[in-house]
PDB file of C-alpha atoms in Angstrom:
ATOM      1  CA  UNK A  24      14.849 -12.846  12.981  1.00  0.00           C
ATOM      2  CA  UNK A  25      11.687 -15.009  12.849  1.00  0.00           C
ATOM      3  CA  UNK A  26      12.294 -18.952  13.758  1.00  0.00           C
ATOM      4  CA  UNK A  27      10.291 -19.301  10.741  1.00  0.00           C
ATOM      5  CA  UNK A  28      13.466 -19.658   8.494  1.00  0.00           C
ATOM      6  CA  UNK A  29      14.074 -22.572  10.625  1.00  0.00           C
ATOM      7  CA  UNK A  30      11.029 -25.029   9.930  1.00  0.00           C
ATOM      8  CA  UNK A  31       9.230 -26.289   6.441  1.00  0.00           C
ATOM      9  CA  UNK A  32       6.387 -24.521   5.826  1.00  0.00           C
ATOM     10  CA  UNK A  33       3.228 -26.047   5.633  1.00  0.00           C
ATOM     11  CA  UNK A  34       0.439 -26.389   3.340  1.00  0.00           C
ATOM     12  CA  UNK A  35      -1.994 -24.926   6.148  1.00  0.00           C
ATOM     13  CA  UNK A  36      -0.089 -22.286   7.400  1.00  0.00           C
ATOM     14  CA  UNK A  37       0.186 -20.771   3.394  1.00  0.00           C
ATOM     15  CA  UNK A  38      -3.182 -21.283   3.094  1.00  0.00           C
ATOM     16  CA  UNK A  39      -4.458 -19.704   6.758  1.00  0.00           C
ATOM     17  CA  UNK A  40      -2.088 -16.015   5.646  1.00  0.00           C
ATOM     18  CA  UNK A  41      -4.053 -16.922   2.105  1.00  0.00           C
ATOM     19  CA  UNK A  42      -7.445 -16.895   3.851  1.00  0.00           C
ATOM     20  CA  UNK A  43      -6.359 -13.734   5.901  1.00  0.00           C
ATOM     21  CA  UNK A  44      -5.878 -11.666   2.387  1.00  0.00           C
ATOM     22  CA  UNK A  45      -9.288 -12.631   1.347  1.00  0.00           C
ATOM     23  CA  UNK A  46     -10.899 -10.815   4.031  1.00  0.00           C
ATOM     24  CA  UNK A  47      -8.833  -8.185   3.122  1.00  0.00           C
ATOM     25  CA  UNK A  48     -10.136  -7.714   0.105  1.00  0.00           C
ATOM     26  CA  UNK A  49     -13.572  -6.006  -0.429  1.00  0.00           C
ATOM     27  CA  UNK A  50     -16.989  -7.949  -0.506  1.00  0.00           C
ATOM     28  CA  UNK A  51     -17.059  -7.572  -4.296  1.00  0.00           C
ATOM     29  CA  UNK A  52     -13.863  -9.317  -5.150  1.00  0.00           C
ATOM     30  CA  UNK A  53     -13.997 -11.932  -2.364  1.00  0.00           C
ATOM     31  CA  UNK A  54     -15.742 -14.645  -4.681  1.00  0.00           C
ATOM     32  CA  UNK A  55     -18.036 -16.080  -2.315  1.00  0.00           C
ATOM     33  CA  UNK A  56     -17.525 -17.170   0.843  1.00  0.00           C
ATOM     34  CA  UNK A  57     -16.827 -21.085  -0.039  1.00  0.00           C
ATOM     35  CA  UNK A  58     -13.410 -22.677  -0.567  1.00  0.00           C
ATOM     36  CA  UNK A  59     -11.572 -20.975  -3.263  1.00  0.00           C
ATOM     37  CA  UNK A  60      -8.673 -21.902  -4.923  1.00  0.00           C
ATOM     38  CA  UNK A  61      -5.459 -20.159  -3.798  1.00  0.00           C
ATOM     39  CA  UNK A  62      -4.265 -19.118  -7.157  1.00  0.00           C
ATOM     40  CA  UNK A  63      -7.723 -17.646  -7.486  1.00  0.00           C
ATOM     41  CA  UNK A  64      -7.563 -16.082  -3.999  1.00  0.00           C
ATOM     42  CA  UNK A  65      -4.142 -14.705  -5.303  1.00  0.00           C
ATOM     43  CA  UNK A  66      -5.034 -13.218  -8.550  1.00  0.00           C
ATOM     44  CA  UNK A  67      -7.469 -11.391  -6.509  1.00  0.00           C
ATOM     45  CA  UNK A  68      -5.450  -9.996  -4.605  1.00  0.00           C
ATOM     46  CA  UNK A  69      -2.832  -8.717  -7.712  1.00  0.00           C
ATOM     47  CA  UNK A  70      -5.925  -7.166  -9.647  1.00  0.00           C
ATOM     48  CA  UNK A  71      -7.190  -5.481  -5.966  1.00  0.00           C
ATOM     49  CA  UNK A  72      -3.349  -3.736  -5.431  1.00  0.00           C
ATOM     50  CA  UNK A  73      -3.206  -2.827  -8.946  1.00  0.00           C
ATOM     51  CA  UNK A  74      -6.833  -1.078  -8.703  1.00  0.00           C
ATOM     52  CA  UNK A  75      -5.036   0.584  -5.582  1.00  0.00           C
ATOM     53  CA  UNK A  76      -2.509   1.739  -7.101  1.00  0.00           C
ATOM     54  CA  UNK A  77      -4.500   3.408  -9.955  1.00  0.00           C
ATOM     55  CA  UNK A  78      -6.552   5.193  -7.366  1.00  0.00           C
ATOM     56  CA  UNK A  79      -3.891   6.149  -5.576  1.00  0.00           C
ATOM     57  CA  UNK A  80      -2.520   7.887  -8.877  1.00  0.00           C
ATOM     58  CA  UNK A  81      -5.873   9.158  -9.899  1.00  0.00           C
ATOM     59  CA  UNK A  82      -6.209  10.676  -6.525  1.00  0.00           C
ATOM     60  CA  UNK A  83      -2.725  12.281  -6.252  1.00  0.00           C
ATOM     61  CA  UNK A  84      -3.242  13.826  -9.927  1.00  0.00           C
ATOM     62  CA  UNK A  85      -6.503  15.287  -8.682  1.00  0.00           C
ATOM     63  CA  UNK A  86      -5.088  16.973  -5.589  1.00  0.00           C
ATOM     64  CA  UNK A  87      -2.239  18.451  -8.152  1.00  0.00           C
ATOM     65  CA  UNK A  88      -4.523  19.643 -10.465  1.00  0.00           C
ATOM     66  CA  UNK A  89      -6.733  21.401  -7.402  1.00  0.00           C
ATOM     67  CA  UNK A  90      -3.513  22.959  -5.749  1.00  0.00           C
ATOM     68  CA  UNK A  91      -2.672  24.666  -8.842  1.00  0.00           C
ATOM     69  CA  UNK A  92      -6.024  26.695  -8.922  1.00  0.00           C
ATOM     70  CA  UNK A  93      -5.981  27.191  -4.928  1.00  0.00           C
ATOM     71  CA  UNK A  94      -3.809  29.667  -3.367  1.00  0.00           C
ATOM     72  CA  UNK A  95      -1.264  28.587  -0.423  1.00  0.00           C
ATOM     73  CA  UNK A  96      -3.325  29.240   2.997  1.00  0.00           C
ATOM     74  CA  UNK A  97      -6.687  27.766   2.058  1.00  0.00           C
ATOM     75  CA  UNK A  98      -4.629  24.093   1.180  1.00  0.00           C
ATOM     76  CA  UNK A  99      -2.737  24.430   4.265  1.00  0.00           C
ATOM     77  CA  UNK A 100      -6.164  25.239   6.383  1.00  0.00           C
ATOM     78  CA  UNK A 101      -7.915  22.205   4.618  1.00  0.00           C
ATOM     79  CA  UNK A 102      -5.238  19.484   5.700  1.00  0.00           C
ATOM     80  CA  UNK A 103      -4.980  20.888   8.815  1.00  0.00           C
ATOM     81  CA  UNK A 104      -8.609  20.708   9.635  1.00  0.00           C
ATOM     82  CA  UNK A 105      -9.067  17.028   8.361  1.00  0.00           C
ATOM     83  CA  UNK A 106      -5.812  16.489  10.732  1.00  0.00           C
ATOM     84  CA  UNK A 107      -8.027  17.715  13.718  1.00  0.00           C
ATOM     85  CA  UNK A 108     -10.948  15.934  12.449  1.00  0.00           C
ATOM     86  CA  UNK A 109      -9.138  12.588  11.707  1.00  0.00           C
TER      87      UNK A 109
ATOM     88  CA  UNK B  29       5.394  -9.390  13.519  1.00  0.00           C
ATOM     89  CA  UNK B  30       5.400 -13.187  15.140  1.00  0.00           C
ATOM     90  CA  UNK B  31       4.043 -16.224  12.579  1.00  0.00           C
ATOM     91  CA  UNK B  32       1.814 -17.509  15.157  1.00  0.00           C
ATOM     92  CA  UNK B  33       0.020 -14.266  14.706  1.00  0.00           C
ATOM     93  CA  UNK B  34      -1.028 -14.861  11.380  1.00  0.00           C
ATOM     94  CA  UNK B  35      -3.414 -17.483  12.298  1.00  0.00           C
ATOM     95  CA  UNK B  36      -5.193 -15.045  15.248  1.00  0.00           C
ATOM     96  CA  UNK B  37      -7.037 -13.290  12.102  1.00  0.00           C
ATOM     97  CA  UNK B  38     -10.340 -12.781  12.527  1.00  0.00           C
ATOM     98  CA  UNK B  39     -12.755 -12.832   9.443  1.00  0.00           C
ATOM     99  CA  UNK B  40     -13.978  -9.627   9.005  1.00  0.00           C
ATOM    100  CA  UNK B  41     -16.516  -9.282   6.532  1.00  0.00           C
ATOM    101  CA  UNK B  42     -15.640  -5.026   6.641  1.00  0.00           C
ATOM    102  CA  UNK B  43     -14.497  -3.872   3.338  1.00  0.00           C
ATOM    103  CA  UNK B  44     -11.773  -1.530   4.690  1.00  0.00           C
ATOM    104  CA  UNK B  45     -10.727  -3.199   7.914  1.00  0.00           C
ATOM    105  CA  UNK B  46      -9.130  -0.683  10.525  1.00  0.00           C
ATOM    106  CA  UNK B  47      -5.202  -1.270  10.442  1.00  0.00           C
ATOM    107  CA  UNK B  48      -4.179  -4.210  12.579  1.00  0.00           C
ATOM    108  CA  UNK B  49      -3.040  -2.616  15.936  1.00  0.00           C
ATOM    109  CA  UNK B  50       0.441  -4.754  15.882  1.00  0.00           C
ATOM    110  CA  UNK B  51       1.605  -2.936  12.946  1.00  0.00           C
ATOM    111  CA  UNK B  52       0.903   0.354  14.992  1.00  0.00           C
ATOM    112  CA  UNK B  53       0.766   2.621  11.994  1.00  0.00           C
ATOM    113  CA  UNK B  54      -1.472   5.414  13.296  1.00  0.00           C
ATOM    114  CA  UNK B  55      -3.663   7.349  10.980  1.00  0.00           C
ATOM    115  CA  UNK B  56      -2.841  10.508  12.639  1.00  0.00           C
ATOM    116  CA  UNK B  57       0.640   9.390  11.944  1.00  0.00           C
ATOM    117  CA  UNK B  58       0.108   9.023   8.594  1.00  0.00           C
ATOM    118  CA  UNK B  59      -1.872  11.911   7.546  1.00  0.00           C
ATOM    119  CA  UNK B  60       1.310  13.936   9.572  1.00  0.00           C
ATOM    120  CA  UNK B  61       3.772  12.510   6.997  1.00  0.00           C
ATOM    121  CA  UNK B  62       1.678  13.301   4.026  1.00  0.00           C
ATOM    122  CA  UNK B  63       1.217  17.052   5.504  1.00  0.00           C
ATOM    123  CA  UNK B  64       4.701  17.743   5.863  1.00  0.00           C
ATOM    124  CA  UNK B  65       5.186  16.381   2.146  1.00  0.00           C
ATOM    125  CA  UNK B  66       1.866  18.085   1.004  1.00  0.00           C
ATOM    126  CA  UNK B  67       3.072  21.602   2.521  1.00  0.00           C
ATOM    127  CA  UNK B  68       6.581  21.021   1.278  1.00  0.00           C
ATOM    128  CA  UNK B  69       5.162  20.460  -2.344  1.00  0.00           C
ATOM    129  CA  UNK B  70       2.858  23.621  -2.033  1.00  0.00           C
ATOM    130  CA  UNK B  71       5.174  25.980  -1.135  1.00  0.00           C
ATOM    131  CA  UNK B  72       7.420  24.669  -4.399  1.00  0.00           C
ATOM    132  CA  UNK B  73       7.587  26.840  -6.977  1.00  0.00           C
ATOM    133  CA  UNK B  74       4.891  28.142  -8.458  1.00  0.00           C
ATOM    134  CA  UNK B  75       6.079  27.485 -12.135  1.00  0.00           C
ATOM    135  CA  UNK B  76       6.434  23.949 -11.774  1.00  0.00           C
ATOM    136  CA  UNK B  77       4.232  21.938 -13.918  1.00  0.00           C
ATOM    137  CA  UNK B  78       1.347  19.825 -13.266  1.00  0.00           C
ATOM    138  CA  UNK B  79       3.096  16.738 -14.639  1.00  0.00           C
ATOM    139  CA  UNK B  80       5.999  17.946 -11.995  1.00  0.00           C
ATOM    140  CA  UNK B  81       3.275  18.270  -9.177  1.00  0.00           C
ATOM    141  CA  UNK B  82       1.365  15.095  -9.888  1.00  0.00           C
ATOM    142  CA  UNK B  83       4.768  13.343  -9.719  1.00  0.00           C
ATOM    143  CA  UNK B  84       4.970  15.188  -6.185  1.00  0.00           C
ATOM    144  CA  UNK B  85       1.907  14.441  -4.628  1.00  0.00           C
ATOM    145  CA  UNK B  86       2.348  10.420  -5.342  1.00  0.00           C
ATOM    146  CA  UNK B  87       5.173  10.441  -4.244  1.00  0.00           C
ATOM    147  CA  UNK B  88       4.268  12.125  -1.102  1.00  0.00           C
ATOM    148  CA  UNK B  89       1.391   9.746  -0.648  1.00  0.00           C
ATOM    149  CA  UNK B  90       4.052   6.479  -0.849  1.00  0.00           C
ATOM    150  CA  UNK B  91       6.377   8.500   1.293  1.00  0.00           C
ATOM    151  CA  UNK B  92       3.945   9.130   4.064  1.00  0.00           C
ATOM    152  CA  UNK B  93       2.373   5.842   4.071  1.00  0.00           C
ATOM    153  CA  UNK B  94       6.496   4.525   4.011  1.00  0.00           C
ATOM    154  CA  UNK B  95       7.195   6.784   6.621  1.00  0.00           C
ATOM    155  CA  UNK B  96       4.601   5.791   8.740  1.00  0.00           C
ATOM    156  CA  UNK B  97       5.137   2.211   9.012  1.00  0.00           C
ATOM    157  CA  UNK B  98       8.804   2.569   9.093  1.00  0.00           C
ATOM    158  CA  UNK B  99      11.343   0.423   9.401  1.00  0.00           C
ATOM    159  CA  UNK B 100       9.363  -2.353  10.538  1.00  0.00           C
ATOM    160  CA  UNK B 101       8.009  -4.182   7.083  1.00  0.00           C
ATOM    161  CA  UNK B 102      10.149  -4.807   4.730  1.00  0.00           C
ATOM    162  CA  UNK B 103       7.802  -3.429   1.402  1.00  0.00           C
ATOM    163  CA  UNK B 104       8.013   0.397   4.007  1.00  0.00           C
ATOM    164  CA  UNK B 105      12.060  -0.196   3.292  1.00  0.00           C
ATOM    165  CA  UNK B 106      11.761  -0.952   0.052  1.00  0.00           C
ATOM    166  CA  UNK B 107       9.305   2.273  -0.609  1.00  0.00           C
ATOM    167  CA  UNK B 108      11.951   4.567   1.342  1.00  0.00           C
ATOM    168  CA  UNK B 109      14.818   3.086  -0.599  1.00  0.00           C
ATOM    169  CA  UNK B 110      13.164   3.530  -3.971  1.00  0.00           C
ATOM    170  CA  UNK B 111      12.138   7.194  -2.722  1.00  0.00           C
ATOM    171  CA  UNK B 112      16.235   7.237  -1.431  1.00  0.00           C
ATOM    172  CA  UNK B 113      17.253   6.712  -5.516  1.00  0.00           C
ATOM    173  CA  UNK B 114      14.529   8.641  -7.019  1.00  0.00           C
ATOM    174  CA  UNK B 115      13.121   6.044  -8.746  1.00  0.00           C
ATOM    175  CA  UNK B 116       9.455   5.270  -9.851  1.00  0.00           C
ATOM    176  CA  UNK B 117       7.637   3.713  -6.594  1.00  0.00           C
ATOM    177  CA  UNK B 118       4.370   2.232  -8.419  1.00  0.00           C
ATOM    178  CA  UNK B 119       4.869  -0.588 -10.055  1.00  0.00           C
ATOM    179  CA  UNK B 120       1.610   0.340 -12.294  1.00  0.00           C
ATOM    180  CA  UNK B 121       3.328   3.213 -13.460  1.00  0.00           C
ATOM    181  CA  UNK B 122       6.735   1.663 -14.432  1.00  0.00           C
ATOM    182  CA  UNK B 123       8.601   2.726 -17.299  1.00  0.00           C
ATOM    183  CA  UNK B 124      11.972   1.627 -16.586  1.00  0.00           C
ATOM    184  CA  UNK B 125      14.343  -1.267 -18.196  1.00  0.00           C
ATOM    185  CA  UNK B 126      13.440  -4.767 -16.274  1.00  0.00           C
ATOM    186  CA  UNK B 127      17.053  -6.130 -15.166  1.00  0.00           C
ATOM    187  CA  UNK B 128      17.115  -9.780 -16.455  1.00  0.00           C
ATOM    188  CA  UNK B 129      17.827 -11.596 -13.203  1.00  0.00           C
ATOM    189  CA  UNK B 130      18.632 -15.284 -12.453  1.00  0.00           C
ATOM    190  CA  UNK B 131      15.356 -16.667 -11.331  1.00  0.00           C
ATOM    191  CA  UNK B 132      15.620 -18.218  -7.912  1.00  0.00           C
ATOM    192  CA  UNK B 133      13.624 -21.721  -8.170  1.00  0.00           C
ATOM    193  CA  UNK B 134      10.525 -20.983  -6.205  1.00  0.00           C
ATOM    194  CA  UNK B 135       8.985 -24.400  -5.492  1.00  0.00           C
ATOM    195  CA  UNK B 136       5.114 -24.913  -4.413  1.00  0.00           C
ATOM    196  CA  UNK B 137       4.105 -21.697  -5.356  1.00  0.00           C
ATOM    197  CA  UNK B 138       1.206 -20.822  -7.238  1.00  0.00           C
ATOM    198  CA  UNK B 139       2.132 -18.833 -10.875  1.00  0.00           C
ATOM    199  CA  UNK B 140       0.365 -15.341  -9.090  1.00  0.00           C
ATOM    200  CA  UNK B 141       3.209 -15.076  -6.729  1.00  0.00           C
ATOM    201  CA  UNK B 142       5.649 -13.947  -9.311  1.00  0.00           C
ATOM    202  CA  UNK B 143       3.074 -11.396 -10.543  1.00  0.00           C
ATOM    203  CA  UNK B 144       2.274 -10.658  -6.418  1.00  0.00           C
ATOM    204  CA  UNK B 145       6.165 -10.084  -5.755  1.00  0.00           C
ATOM    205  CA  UNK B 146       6.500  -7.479  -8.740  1.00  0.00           C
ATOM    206  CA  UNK B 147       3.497  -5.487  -7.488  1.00  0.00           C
ATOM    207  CA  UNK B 148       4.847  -5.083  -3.543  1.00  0.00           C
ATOM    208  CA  UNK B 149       7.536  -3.270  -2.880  1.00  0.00           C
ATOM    209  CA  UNK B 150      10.559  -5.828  -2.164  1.00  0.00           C
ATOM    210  CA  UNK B 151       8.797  -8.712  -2.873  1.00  0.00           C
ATOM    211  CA  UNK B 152      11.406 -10.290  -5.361  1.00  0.00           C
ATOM    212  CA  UNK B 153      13.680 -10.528  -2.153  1.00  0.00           C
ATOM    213  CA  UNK B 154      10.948 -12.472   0.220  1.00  0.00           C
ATOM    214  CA  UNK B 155      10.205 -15.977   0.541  1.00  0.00           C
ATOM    215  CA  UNK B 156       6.590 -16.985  -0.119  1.00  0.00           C
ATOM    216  CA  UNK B 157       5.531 -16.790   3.724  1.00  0.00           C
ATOM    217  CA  UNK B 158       6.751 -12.951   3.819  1.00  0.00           C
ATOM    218  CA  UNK B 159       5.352 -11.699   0.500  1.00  0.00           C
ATOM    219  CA  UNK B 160       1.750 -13.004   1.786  1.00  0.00           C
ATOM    220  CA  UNK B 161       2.479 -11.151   4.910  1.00  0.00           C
ATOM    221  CA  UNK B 162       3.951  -8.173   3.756  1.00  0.00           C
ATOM    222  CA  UNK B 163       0.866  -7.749   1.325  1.00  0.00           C
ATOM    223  CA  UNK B 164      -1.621  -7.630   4.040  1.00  0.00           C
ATOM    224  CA  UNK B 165      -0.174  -5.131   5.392  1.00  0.00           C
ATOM    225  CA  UNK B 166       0.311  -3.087   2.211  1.00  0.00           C
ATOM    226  CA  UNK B 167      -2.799  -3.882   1.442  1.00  0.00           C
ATOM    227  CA  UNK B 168      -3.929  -2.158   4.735  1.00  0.00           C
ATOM    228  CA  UNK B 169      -1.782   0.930   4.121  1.00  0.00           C
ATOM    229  CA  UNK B 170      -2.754   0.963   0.646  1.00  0.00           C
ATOM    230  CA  UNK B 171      -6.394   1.277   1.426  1.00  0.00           C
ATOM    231  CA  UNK B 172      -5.836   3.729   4.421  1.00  0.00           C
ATOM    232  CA  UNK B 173      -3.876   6.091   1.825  1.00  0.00           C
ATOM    233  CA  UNK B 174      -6.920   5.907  -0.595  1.00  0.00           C
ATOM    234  CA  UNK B 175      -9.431   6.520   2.255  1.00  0.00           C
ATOM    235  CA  UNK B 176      -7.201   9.667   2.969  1.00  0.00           C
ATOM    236  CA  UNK B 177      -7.093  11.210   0.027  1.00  0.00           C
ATOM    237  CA  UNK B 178     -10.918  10.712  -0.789  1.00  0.00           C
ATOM    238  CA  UNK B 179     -11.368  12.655   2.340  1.00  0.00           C
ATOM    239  CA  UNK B 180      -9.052  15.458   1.395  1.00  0.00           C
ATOM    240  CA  UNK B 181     -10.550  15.545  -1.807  1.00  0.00           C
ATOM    241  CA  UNK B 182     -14.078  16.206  -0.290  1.00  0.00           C
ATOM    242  CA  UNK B 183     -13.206  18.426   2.221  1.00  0.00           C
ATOM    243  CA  UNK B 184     -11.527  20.999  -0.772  1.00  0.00           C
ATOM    244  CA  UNK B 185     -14.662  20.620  -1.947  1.00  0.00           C
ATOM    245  CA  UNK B 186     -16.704  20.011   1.223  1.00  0.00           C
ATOM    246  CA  UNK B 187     -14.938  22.735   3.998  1.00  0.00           C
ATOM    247  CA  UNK B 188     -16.311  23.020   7.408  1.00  0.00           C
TER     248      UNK B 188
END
């Protein structure tokens, strides 16, 4: 297990894995490059995961609704070929 | 994943940012994973409905993202346990009874890591310094999962 457990946390070391999500998150939501709040910095980062998440779902419920109007092979063939591309 | 780690990050002003080569989560890897579940859910029966298969296919896009980091992070176990039970695995699309439980007193946290821990897989179980850990690296896989399925997308509609 990580000596972590075994030390207080500090201030600085919350707020350097804090930094590291907000380069994480995309230019758009990164609200400036300046000092921002960590709360802020967190909210962030809960509105970017749920936006994920959402796309995630949007994208699996598009797939489903093109496998049901493609046959077997020519799904198959696709995956496979962005495998080899990948 | 050591602490002292955490502070090597580098500020990388790309949108997407590869997935950090500790975590060793290969794309290849993960687009394997999602095959497997993507053939598995083709070959289902035909009859099934499209609420059935759009259940399938996010599913299979947790499980292979899961899958792929493994073991190693604790929000991967969570996903694979959740996937274990049969439960729901986005928290966006939750419909189930919250358990009341006894709330653990968190002190110096900010009021976002309550709504942070509900959105990661596991997080109610991890200590502040984790859950900001364990959602980069979600974040990562998250984002690496959407890039993948934009590009299947196109290429249905985009072969060759």
């Amino acid at each position: 297990m990580s000596s972590r457990r075994s030390r207080n946390i500090t201030e600085e070391e919350i707020n350097e894995l804090i930094s590291k999500l907000q380069t994480l998150l995309p230019e758009s939501r990164r609200r400036g490059t300046g000092r921002v709040s960590a709360a802020k910095l967190l909210k962030e980062t809960c509105n970017y995961i749920k936006s994920l998440h959402r796309e995630v779902g949007d994208l699996s419920d598009r797939l489903a609704e093109l496998m049901a109007t493609m046959d077997n092979n020519s799904a198959q063939a696709e995956i496979i070929r962005s495998l080899l591309r990948s | 994943m050591h602490f002292n780690k955490c502070s090597e990050a580098t500020r990388n002003p790309n949108p997407t940012p590869d997935l950090n080569p500790n975590l060793n989560v290969s794309k290849t890897m993960q687009a394997a994973y999602f095959l497997r579940a993507f053939t598995v859910i083709n070959s289902a029966s035909p009859t099934s409905s499209t609420m059935q298969r759009r259940r399938s296919i996010r599913r299979a896009a947790y499980a292979s993202m899961a899958r792929a980091a493994g073991n190693r992070r604790a929000w991967s176990r969570a996903v694979l346990r959740r996937l274990h039970r049969g439960v729901c695995l986005s928290s966006s699309a939750r419909r189930v009874v919250i358990r009341r439980r006894i709330r653990v007193s968190r002190p110096r946290e900010p009021g976002q890591a309550d709504v942070l821990r509900s959105l990661v897989p596991g997080g109610k179980a991890m200590d502040f310094c984790n859950l900001l850990e364990e959602t980069a690296t979600y974040i990562q896989c998250l984002s690496a999962q959407v890039r993948r399925g934009r590009k299947d997308i196109r290429w249905v509609y985009y072969p060759g």
